[in-house]
């Protein structure tokens, strides 16, 4: 994954003050479509969406201080397939 702190901050800046990992992932896919597709292709046939989305969510957890975000309780959120799954929510500092 080639995501930088500055790129992640730019995505977060466009989100509401309280946002889900799903919303961040959607922003990443929109702004970095080619890289997102490449990441999916690396895991083709092996739960690609689940693995790539987990990588992006881990990026938020590992860099939460640099991204100036706070972990909030997990709760249901609509994923890219329209299903509700439990996901991490975040609050901007």
Tab-separated table of N, CA and C in Angstrom:
chain	number	residue	atom	x	y	z
A	1	UNK	N	0.851	-1.181	0.000
A	1	UNK	CA	0.000	0.000	0.000
A	1	UNK	C	0.892	1.239	0.000
A	2	UNK	N	0.560	2.169	-0.860
A	2	UNK	CA	1.378	3.371	-1.016
A	2	UNK	C	0.769	4.596	-0.338
A	3	UNK	N	-0.260	4.418	0.459
A	3	UNK	CA	-0.942	5.533	1.108
A	3	UNK	C	0.003	6.259	2.062
A	4	UNK	N	0.038	7.585	1.943
A	4	UNK	CA	0.860	8.407	2.832
A	4	UNK	C	-0.032	9.097	3.864
A	5	UNK	N	0.591	9.611	4.898
A	5	UNK	CA	-0.139	10.370	5.917
A	5	UNK	C	-0.834	11.564	5.278
A	6	UNK	N	-0.139	12.289	4.424
A	6	UNK	CA	-0.735	13.466	3.781
A	6	UNK	C	-1.941	13.096	2.922
A	7	UNK	N	-1.856	11.992	2.202
A	7	UNK	CA	-2.990	11.546	1.390
A	7	UNK	C	-4.171	11.156	2.278
A	8	UNK	N	-3.884	10.469	3.364
A	8	UNK	CA	-4.947	10.079	4.289
A	8	UNK	C	-5.580	11.310	4.937
A	9	UNK	N	-4.754	12.282	5.309
A	9	UNK	CA	-5.289	13.520	5.895
A	9	UNK	C	-6.207	14.250	4.917
A	10	UNK	N	-5.850	14.248	3.645
A	10	UNK	CA	-6.685	14.903	2.627
A	10	UNK	C	-8.052	14.211	2.522
A	11	UNK	N	-8.070	12.890	2.620
A	11	UNK	CA	-9.335	12.150	2.587
A	11	UNK	C	-10.148	12.467	3.839
A	12	UNK	N	-9.514	12.419	4.990
A	12	UNK	CA	-10.198	12.674	6.259
A	12	UNK	C	-10.768	14.083	6.290
A	13	UNK	N	-10.047	15.023	5.713
A	13	UNK	CA	-10.511	16.419	5.685
A	13	UNK	C	-11.873	16.544	4.996
A	14	UNK	N	-12.141	15.698	4.026
A	14	UNK	CA	-13.405	15.745	3.292
A	14	UNK	C	-14.557	15.065	4.036
A	15	UNK	N	-14.240	14.307	5.075
A	15	UNK	CA	-15.264	13.567	5.811
A	15	UNK	C	-15.836	14.420	6.939
A	16	UNK	N	-16.988	13.990	7.451
A	16	UNK	CA	-17.591	14.647	8.613
A	16	UNK	C	-16.662	14.474	9.816
A	17	UNK	N	-16.901	15.211	10.884
A	17	UNK	CA	-16.061	15.112	12.080
A	17	UNK	C	-16.121	13.728	12.711
A	18	UNK	N	-17.230	13.019	12.535
A	18	UNK	CA	-17.424	11.660	13.034
A	18	UNK	C	-17.641	10.790	11.808
A	19	UNK	N	-16.765	9.820	11.584
A	19	UNK	CA	-16.850	9.042	10.352
A	19	UNK	C	-16.479	7.589	10.606
A	20	UNK	N	-16.848	6.743	9.673
A	20	UNK	CA	-16.552	5.312	9.784
A	20	UNK	C	-15.354	4.955	8.914
A	21	UNK	N	-14.777	3.804	9.210
A	21	UNK	CA	-13.707	3.291	8.357
A	21	UNK	C	-14.227	3.068	6.946
A	22	UNK	N	-15.504	2.673	6.814
A	22	UNK	CA	-16.095	2.491	5.485
A	22	UNK	C	-16.051	3.790	4.692
A	23	UNK	N	-16.366	4.893	5.324
A	23	UNK	CA	-16.358	6.182	4.620
A	23	UNK	C	-14.936	6.544	4.186
A	24	UNK	N	-13.966	6.260	5.043
A	24	UNK	CA	-12.576	6.510	4.664
A	24	UNK	C	-12.186	5.650	3.472
A	25	UNK	N	-12.546	4.379	3.490
A	25	UNK	CA	-12.227	3.456	2.398
A	25	UNK	C	-12.847	3.935	1.092
A	26	UNK	N	-14.091	4.380	1.148
A	26	UNK	CA	-14.745	4.912	-0.055
A	26	UNK	C	-13.995	6.127	-0.584
A	27	UNK	N	-13.552	7.001	0.308
A	27	UNK	CA	-12.773	8.170	-0.105
A	27	UNK	C	-11.452	7.767	-0.733
A	28	UNK	N	-10.817	6.759	-0.156
A	28	UNK	CA	-9.562	6.269	-0.721
A	28	UNK	C	-9.803	5.712	-2.124
A	29	UNK	N	-10.825	4.889	-2.277
A	29	UNK	CA	-11.128	4.285	-3.581
A	29	UNK	C	-11.426	5.360	-4.617
A	30	UNK	N	-12.084	6.421	-4.212
A	30	UNK	CA	-12.434	7.502	-5.132
A	30	UNK	C	-11.192	8.291	-5.566
A	31	UNK	N	-10.363	8.665	-4.603
A	31	UNK	CA	-9.206	9.517	-4.899
A	31	UNK	C	-7.980	8.760	-5.408
A	32	UNK	N	-7.932	7.468	-5.131
A	32	UNK	CA	-6.765	6.660	-5.508
A	32	UNK	C	-7.236	5.383	-6.200
A	33	UNK	N	-8.085	5.560	-7.173
A	33	UNK	CA	-8.742	4.436	-7.844
A	33	UNK	C	-7.758	3.408	-8.384
A	34	UNK	N	-6.734	3.854	-9.067
A	34	UNK	CA	-5.793	2.920	-9.680
A	34	UNK	C	-5.083	2.071	-8.620
A	35	UNK	N	-4.610	2.721	-7.567
A	35	UNK	CA	-3.938	1.985	-6.494
A	35	UNK	C	-4.910	1.025	-5.806
A	36	UNK	N	-6.141	1.468	-5.590
A	36	UNK	CA	-7.162	0.626	-4.963
A	36	UNK	C	-7.411	-0.628	-5.810
A	37	UNK	N	-7.547	-0.447	-7.103
A	37	UNK	CA	-7.760	-1.579	-8.011
A	37	UNK	C	-6.548	-2.513	-7.989
A	38	UNK	N	-5.354	-1.944	-8.002
A	38	UNK	CA	-4.139	-2.767	-7.937
A	38	UNK	C	-4.091	-3.588	-6.654
A	39	UNK	N	-4.475	-2.971	-5.552
A	39	UNK	CA	-4.495	-3.690	-4.279
A	39	UNK	C	-5.491	-4.852	-4.342
A	40	UNK	N	-6.656	-4.606	-4.908
A	40	UNK	CA	-7.657	-5.668	-5.043
A	40	UNK	C	-7.131	-6.802	-5.923
A	41	UNK	N	-6.478	-6.439	-7.014
A	41	UNK	CA	-5.944	-7.450	-7.936
A	41	UNK	C	-4.880	-8.318	-7.277
A	42	UNK	N	-4.122	-7.752	-6.347
A	42	UNK	CA	-3.104	-8.526	-5.637
A	42	UNK	C	-3.726	-9.677	-4.844
A	43	UNK	N	-4.991	-9.526	-4.469
A	43	UNK	CA	-5.678	-10.535	-3.656
A	43	UNK	C	-6.822	-11.197	-4.421
A	44	UNK	N	-6.816	-11.088	-5.733
A	44	UNK	CA	-7.897	-11.622	-6.569
A	44	UNK	C	-8.180	-13.079	-6.206
A	45	UNK	N	-9.455	-13.367	-5.984
A	45	UNK	CA	-9.871	-14.722	-5.665
A	45	UNK	C	-9.591	-15.138	-4.230
A	46	UNK	N	-9.138	-14.211	-3.411
A	46	UNK	CA	-8.767	-14.537	-2.037
A	46	UNK	C	-9.352	-13.497	-1.079
A	47	UNK	N	-10.673	-13.298	-1.140
A	47	UNK	CA	-11.355	-12.313	-0.292
A	47	UNK	C	-10.715	-10.934	-0.442
A	48	UNK	N	-10.565	-10.504	-1.678
A	48	UNK	CA	-9.836	-9.275	-2.000
A	48	UNK	C	-10.379	-8.055	-1.265
A	49	UNK	N	-11.686	-7.832	-1.324
A	49	UNK	CA	-12.238	-6.638	-0.681
A	49	UNK	C	-11.988	-6.666	0.819
A	50	UNK	N	-12.229	-7.818	1.432
A	50	UNK	CA	-12.047	-7.938	2.873
A	50	UNK	C	-10.593	-7.655	3.265
A	51	UNK	N	-9.648	-8.186	2.529
A	51	UNK	CA	-8.228	-7.997	2.862
A	51	UNK	C	-7.767	-6.559	2.630
A	52	UNK	N	-8.162	-5.978	1.511
A	52	UNK	CA	-7.748	-4.601	1.213
A	52	UNK	C	-8.384	-3.626	2.204
A	53	UNK	N	-9.657	-3.815	2.496
A	53	UNK	CA	-10.327	-2.923	3.442
A	53	UNK	C	-9.725	-3.059	4.834
A	54	UNK	N	-9.316	-4.259	5.207
A	54	UNK	CA	-8.645	-4.461	6.495
A	54	UNK	C	-7.306	-3.726	6.526
A	55	UNK	N	-6.577	-3.725	5.424
A	55	UNK	CA	-5.293	-2.996	5.349
A	55	UNK	C	-5.517	-1.503	5.554
A	56	UNK	N	-6.542	-0.976	4.898
A	56	UNK	CA	-6.828	0.456	5.008
A	56	UNK	C	-7.293	0.813	6.421
A	57	UNK	N	-8.099	-0.047	7.015
A	57	UNK	CA	-8.556	0.199	8.383
A	57	UNK	C	-7.379	0.142	9.360
A	58	UNK	N	-6.453	-0.808	9.151
A	58	UNK	CA	-5.263	-0.897	9.996
A	58	UNK	C	-4.405	0.367	9.882
A	59	UNK	N	-4.354	0.937	8.669
A	59	UNK	CA	-3.592	2.172	8.477
A	59	UNK	C	-4.122	3.254	9.415
A	60	UNK	N	-5.452	3.374	9.532
A	60	UNK	CA	-6.036	4.371	10.430
A	60	UNK	C	-5.641	4.097	11.875
A	61	UNK	N	-5.723	2.839	12.281
A	61	UNK	CA	-5.385	2.480	13.659
A	61	UNK	C	-3.913	2.766	13.944
A	62	UNK	N	-3.043	2.364	13.041
A	62	UNK	CA	-1.601	2.515	13.253
A	62	UNK	C	-1.129	3.962	13.205
A	63	UNK	N	-1.898	4.827	12.553
A	63	UNK	CA	-1.471	6.222	12.375
A	63	UNK	C	-2.468	7.224	12.963
A	64	UNK	N	-3.281	6.768	13.915
A	64	UNK	CA	-4.340	7.631	14.440
A	64	UNK	C	-3.818	8.938	15.039
A	65	UNK	N	-2.673	8.901	15.688
A	65	UNK	CA	-2.125	10.127	16.278
A	65	UNK	C	-1.698	11.117	15.195
A	66	UNK	N	-0.986	10.623	14.187
A	66	UNK	CA	-0.540	11.491	13.088
A	66	UNK	C	-1.730	12.024	12.278
A	67	UNK	N	-2.805	11.225	12.218
A	67	UNK	CA	-3.995	11.620	11.460
A	67	UNK	C	-4.949	12.473	12.297
A	68	UNK	N	-4.611	12.631	13.560
A	68	UNK	CA	-5.406	13.446	14.487
A	68	UNK	C	-6.860	12.953	14.568
A	69	UNK	N	-6.993	11.643	14.807
A	69	UNK	CA	-8.313	11.036	14.959
A	69	UNK	C	-8.334	10.173	16.214
A	70	UNK	N	-9.508	10.037	16.789
A	70	UNK	CA	-9.704	9.240	17.993
A	70	UNK	C	-10.604	8.053	17.678
A	71	UNK	N	-10.249	6.875	18.214
A	71	UNK	CA	-11.095	5.698	18.053
A	71	UNK	C	-12.371	5.889	18.858
A	72	UNK	N	-13.498	5.601	18.226
A	72	UNK	CA	-14.795	5.636	18.880
A	72	UNK	C	-15.333	4.205	18.890
A	73	UNK	N	-16.466	3.972	19.520
A	73	UNK	CA	-17.000	2.607	19.529
A	73	UNK	C	-17.324	2.097	18.122
A	74	UNK	N	-17.178	0.781	17.966
A	74	UNK	CA	-17.543	0.127	16.709
A	74	UNK	C	-19.062	0.025	16.649
A	75	UNK	N	-19.599	0.124	15.435
A	75	UNK	CA	-21.033	-0.076	15.256
A	75	UNK	C	-21.309	-0.383	13.794
A	76	UNK	N	-22.545	-0.655	13.480
A	76	UNK	CA	-22.915	-1.012	12.122
A	76	UNK	C	-22.788	0.144	11.152
A	77	UNK	N	-22.377	-0.191	9.939
A	77	UNK	CA	-22.210	0.786	8.867
A	77	UNK	C	-22.408	0.045	7.541
A	78	UNK	N	-22.925	0.751	6.555
A	78	UNK	CA	-23.150	0.141	5.239
A	78	UNK	C	-21.822	0.051	4.492
A	79	UNK	N	-21.478	-1.155	4.029
A	79	UNK	CA	-20.229	-1.335	3.290
A	79	UNK	C	-20.455	-1.117	1.790
A	80	UNK	N	-19.410	-1.318	0.986
A	80	UNK	CA	-19.483	-1.048	-0.455
A	80	UNK	C	-20.480	-1.956	-1.181
A	81	UNK	N	-20.896	-3.032	-0.548
A	81	UNK	CA	-21.856	-3.944	-1.153
A	81	UNK	C	-23.284	-3.683	-0.673
A	82	UNK	N	-23.458	-2.653	0.153
A	82	UNK	CA	-24.778	-2.319	0.660
A	82	UNK	C	-25.187	-3.114	1.887
A	83	UNK	N	-24.264	-3.892	2.439
A	83	UNK	CA	-24.542	-4.679	3.638
A	83	UNK	C	-24.087	-3.911	4.873
A	84	UNK	N	-24.792	-4.132	5.963
A	84	UNK	CA	-24.390	-3.508	7.224
A	84	UNK	C	-23.442	-4.457	7.947
A	85	UNK	N	-22.249	-3.956	8.232
A	85	UNK	CA	-21.259	-4.714	8.994
A	85	UNK	C	-20.714	-3.822	10.098
A	86	UNK	N	-20.226	-4.435	11.153
A	86	UNK	CA	-19.660	-3.671	12.261
A	86	UNK	C	-18.286	-3.152	11.851
A	87	UNK	N	-18.049	-1.880	12.143
A	87	UNK	CA	-16.816	-1.231	11.706
A	87	UNK	C	-16.414	-0.178	12.743
A	88	UNK	N	-15.139	0.189	12.692
A	88	UNK	CA	-14.611	1.216	13.594
A	88	UNK	C	-15.101	2.595	13.175
A	89	UNK	N	-15.495	3.398	14.144
A	89	UNK	CA	-15.828	4.795	13.892
A	89	UNK	C	-14.724	5.670	14.489
A	90	UNK	N	-14.614	6.872	13.948
A	90	UNK	CA	-13.534	7.793	14.289
A	90	UNK	C	-14.085	9.186	14.532
A	91	UNK	N	-13.409	9.920	15.398
A	91	UNK	CA	-13.740	11.330	15.676
A	91	UNK	C	-12.492	12.145	15.388
A	92	UNK	N	-12.643	13.218	14.611
A	92	UNK	CA	-11.515	14.118	14.393
A	92	UNK	C	-11.204	14.848	15.679
A	93	UNK	N	-9.915	15.066	15.953
A	93	UNK	CA	-9.501	15.815	17.150
A	93	UNK	C	-9.680	17.295	16.912
